[in-house]
Coordinates of C-alpha atoms in Angstrom, one line a residue:
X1 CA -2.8 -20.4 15.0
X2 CA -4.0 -21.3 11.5
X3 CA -6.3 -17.9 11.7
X4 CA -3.6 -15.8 12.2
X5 CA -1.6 -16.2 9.8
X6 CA -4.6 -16.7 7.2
X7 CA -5.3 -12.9 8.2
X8 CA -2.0 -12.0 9.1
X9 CA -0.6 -12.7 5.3
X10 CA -4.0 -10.9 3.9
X11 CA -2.9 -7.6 5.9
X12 CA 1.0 -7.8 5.6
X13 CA 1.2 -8.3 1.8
X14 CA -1.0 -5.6 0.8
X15 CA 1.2 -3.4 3.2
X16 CA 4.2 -4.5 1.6
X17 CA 3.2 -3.4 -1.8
X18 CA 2.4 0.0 -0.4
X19 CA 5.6 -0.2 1.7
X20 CA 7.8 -1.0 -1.8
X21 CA 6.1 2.0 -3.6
X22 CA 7.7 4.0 -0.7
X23 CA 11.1 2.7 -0.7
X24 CA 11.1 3.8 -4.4
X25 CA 10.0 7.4 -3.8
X26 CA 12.2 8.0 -1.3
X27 CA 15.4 6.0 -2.7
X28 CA 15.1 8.3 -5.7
X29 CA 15.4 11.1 -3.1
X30 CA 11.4 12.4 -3.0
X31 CA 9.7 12.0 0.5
X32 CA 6.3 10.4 0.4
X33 CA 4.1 10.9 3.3
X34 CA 1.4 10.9 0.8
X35 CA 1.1 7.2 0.9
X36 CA -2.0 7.7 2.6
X37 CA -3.7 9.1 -0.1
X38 CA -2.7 7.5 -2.5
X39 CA -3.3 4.3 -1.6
X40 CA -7.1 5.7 -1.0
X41 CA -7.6 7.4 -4.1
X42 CA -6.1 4.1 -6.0
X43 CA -8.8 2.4 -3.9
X44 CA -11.5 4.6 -5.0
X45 CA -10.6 4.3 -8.7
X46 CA -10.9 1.0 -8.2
X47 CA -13.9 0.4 -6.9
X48 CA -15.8 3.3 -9.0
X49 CA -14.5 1.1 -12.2
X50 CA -15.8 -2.0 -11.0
X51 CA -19.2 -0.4 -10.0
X52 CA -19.5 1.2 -13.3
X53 CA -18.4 -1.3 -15.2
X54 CA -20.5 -4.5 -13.3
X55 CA -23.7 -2.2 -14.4
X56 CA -22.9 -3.0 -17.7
X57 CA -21.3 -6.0 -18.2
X58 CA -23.1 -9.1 -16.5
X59 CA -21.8 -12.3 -15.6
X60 CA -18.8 -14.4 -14.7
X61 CA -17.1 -11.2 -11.8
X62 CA -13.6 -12.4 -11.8
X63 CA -12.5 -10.2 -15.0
X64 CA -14.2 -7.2 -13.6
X65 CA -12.6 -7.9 -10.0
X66 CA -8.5 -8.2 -11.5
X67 CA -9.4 -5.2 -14.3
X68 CA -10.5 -3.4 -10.6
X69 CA -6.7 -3.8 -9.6
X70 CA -5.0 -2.2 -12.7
X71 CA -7.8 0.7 -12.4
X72 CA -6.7 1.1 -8.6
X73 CA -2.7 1.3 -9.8
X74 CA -3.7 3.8 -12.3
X75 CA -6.0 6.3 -10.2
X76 CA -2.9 6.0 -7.2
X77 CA -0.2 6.4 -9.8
X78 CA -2.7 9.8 -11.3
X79 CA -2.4 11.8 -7.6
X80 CA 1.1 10.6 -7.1
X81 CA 1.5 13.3 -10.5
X82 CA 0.5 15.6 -8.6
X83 CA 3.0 14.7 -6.0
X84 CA 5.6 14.4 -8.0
X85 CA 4.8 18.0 -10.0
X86 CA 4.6 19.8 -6.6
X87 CA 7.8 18.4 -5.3
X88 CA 9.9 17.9 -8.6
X89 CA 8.6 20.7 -11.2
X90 CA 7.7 23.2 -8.4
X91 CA 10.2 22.4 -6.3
X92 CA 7.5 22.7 -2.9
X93 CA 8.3 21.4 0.5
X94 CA 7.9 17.4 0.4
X95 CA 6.7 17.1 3.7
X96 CA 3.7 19.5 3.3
X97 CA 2.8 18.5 0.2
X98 CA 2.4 14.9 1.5
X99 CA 0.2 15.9 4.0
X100 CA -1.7 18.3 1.8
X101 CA -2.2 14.7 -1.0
X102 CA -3.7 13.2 2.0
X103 CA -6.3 15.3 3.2
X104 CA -7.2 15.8 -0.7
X105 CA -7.6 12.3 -1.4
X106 CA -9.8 11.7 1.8
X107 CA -11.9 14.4 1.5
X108 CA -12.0 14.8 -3.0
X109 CA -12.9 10.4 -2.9
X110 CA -16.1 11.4 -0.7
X111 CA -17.3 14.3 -2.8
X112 CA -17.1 12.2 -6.1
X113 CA -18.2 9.0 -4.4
X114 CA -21.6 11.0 -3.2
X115 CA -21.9 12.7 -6.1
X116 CA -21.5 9.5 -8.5
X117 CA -23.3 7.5 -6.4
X118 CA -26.5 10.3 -6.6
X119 CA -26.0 11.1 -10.3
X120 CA -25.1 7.5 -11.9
X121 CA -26.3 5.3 -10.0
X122 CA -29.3 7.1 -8.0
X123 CA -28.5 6.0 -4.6
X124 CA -27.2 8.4 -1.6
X125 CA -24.3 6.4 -0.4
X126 CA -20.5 7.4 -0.5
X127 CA -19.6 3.8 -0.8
X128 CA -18.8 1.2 -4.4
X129 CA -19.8 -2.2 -3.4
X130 CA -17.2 -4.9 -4.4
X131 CA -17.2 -8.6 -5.2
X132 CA -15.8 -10.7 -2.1
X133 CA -11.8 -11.8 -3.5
X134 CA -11.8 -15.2 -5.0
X135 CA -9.8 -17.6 -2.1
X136 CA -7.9 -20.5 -3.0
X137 CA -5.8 -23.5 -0.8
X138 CA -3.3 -25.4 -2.3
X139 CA -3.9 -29.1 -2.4
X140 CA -0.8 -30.7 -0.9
X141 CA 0.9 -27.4 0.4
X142 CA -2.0 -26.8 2.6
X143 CA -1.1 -29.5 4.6
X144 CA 2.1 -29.3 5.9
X145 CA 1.6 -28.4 9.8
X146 CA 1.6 -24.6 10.7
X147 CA 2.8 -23.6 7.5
X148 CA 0.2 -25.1 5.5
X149 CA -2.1 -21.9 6.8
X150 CA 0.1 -20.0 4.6
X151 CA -1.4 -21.5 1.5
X152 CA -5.0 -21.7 3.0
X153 CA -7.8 -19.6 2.3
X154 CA -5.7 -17.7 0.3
X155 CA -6.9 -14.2 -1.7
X156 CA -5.7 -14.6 -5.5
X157 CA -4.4 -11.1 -4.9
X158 CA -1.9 -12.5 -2.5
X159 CA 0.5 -14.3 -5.6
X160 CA -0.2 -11.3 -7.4
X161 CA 1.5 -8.9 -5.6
X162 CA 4.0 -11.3 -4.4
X163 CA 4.8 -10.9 -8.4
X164 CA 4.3 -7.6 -8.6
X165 CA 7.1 -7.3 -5.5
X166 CA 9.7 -9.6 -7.0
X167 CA 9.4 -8.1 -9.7
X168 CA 9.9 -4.3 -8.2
X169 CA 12.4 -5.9 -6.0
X170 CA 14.5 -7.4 -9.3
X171 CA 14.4 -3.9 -11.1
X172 CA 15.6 -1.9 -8.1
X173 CA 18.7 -4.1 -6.9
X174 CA 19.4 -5.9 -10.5
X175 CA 18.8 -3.0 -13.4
X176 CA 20.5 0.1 -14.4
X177 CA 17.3 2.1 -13.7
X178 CA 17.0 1.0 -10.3
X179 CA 21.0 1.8 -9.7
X180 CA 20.1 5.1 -11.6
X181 CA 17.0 5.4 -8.3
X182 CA 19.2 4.6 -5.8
X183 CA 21.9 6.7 -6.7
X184 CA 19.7 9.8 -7.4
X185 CA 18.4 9.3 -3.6
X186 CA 22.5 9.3 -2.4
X187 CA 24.0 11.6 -5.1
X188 CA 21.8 13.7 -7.6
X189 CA 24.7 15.4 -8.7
X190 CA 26.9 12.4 -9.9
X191 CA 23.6 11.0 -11.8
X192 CA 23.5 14.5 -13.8
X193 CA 27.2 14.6 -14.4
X194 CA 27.1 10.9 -15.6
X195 CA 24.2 12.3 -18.3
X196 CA 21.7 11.1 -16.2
X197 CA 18.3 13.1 -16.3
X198 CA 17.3 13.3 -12.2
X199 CA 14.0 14.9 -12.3
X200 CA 12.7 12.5 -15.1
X201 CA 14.0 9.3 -12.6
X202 CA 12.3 11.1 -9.5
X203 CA 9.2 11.5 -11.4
X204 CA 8.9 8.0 -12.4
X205 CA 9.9 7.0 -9.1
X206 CA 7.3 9.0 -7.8
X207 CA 4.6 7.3 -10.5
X208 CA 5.4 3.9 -9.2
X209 CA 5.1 4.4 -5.7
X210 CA 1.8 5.8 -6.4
X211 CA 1.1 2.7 -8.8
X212 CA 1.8 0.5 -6.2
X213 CA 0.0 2.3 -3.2
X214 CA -3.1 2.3 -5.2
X215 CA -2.9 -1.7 -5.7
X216 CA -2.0 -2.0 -1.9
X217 CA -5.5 0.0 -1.4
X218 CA -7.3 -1.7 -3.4
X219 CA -6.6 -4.9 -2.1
X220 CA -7.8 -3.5 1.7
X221 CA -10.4 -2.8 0.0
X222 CA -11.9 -6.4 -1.0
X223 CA -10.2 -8.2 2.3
X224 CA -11.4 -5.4 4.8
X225 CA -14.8 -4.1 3.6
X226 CA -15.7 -5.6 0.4
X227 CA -15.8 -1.9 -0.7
X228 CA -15.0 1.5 -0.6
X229 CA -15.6 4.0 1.4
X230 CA -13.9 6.3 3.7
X231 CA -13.4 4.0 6.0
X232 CA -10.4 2.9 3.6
X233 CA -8.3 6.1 5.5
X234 CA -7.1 4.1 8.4
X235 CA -3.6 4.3 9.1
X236 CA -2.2 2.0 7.0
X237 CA -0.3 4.2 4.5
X238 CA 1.6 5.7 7.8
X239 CA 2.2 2.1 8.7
X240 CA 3.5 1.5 5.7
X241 CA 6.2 4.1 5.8
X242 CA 7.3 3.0 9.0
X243 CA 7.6 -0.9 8.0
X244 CA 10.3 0.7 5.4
X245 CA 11.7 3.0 8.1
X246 CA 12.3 0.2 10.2
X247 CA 13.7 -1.7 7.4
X248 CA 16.2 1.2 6.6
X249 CA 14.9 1.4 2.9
X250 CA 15.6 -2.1 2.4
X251 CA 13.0 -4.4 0.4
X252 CA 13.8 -7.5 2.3
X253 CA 13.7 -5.9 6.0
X254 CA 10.7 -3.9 5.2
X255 CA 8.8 -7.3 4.3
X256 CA 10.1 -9.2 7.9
X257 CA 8.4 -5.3 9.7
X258 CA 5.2 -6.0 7.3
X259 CA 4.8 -9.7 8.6
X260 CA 5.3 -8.5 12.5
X261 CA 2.5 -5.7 11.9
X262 CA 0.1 -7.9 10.4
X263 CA 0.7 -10.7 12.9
X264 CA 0.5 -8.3 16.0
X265 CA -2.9 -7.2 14.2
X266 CA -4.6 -10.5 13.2
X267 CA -2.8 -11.9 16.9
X268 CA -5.3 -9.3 18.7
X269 CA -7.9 -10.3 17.0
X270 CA -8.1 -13.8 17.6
X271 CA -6.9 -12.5 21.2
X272 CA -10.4 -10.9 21.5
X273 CA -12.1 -13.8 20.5
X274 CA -11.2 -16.4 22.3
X275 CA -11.3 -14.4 25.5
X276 CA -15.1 -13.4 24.2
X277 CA -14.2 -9.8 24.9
X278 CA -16.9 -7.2 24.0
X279 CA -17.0 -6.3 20.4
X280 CA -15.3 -2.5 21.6
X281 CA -11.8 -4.4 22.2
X282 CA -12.0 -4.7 18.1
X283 CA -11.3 -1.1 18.2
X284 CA -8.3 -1.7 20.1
X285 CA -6.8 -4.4 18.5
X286 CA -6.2 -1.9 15.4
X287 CA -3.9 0.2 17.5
X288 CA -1.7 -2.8 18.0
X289 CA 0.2 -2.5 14.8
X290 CA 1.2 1.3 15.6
X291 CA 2.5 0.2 19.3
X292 CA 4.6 -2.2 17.8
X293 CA 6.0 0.9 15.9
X294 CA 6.6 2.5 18.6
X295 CA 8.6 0.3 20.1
X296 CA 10.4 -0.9 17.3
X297 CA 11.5 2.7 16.4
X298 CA 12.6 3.6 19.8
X299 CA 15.1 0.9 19.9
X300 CA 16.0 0.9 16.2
X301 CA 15.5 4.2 15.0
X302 CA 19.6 5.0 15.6
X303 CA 20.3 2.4 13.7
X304 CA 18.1 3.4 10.5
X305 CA 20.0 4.6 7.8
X306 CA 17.8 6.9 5.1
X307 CA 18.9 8.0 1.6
X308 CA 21.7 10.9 2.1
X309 CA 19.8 13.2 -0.6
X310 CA 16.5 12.2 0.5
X311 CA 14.4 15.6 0.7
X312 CA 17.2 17.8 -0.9
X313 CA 15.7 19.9 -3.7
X314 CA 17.7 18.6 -6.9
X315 CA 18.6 22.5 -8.7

């Protein structure tokens, strides 16, 4: 029981990060099926300015592994730009040009990882090495039965973006900018009239989902692989947007869908292992998160209740 929450929280709050990034994309009205991407090219970032910057600077890891993080949010929040310019300044259809960020990011991170890893560091690889995640348990909290896993074992990255969500949470419900993204996602029209500028609020809408998808990534990243590679392109952005479908574009629903994924995921696992199942049943286990999906949205999916302007072309 204690192992699957241990790896259950690992995967959930990671997603829930990425998840939040969507909710403020698409609250301010923009569609981002690009999560994907971005939450792979914040990845890469990430783990190209650790490897670059661990060849110069020896020593204690720890700063190199948290500067990693803000690298990540920066190179996610750099393609969201692009995003954002194709769907805001250009006016181009959301949809496509969320699909067109993905297969950009996959296939533009394993050109410049090959060629990096060639020129700079003279090795033929399309991967960055990483640091394993410092772990920490809680003295007394740790114990408390069942819940106690919660605080076991558990990746520093964990409080972090629990910060980083509160936070994000706080600004969206609580501050006149967040009122100013939600009501751009319901009624452009009333945000211009009231003097509000729409396309600036989109585009930094737009920024921080990208922000917050490439510190999502980065985080897979060190609890998955303990690098990056392509291998980072799994699924989980698409997971991500339909935790928030689920949750109806709410913060605190999408968080209960992001615990049930993780727990069906890190449930199969330990499924596998204690029935000693060949290693192929792995494989299988990662499909359990998207069945859940597919459940969930056929019996909730009438009940979901999206931004009214969310995909309208603001004129």
């Amino acid at each position: 029981m204690d192992s699957i929450i241990i790896e259950g929280i690992a995967f959930s709050i990671p997603l829930f990060i990425i998840a939040i990034g969507g909710i403020y994309s698409e609250g301010s009205g923009v569609i981002n099926l690009a999560l994907e991407g971005l939450l792979g090219f914040g990845a890469f970032a990430g783990g190209l300015s650790y490897a670059l910057l661990s060849s110069v600077i020896t020593g204690n890891p720890l700063l190199l592994i948290y500067a990693s993080l803000a690298f990540a949010m920066v190179g996610g929040a750099l393609l969201a730009s692009l995003h954002a310019l194709m769907c805001i300044k250009f006016k181009a259809n959301q949809v496509i040009s969320g699909v067109v960020i993905n297969m950009l990011s996959v296939a533009l991170t394993a050109f410049l990882a090959n060629q990096i890893n060639a020129s700079v560091f003279r090795q033929p690889s399309n991967k960055f090495l990483l640091e394993i995640f410092p772990k920490v348990t809680v003295p007394l909290l740790s114990r408390i039965p069942i819940l106690g896993a919660v605080f076991t074992d558990l990746y520093t990255f964990i409080p972090i973006i629990v910060a980083v969500a509160i936070l994000m949470a706080y600004i969206y419900y609580k501050t006149p900018f967040g009122m100013h993204i939600r009501a751009c996602g319901d009624n452009p029209h009333a945000v211009a009239a009231a003097g509000g500028n729409v396309m600036k609020i989109r585009f930094v809408s737009v920024l921080v989902s990208g922000a917050l998808a490439g510190l999502g990534g980065m985080c897979f990243a060190y609890s998955i692989s303990t690098t990056f590679s392509p291998n980072i392109y799994m699924g989980f952005g698409y997971l991500a947007i339909a935790a928030y479908i689920f949750g109806s574009w709410k913060i605190s629903r999408t968080f209960l869908a992001c615990i049930l994924f993780g727990f069906a995921r890190s449930a199969g696992y330990v499924l596998v292992q204690k029935l000693e199942l060949p290693s192929s049943f792995g494989d299988l286990v990662l499909t359990l998160p998207y069945i859940v999906t597919l459940v969930l949205l056929l019996f909730f999916s009438s009940k979901t209740k999206a931004p009214r302007a969310l995909g309208d072309v603001y004129e």
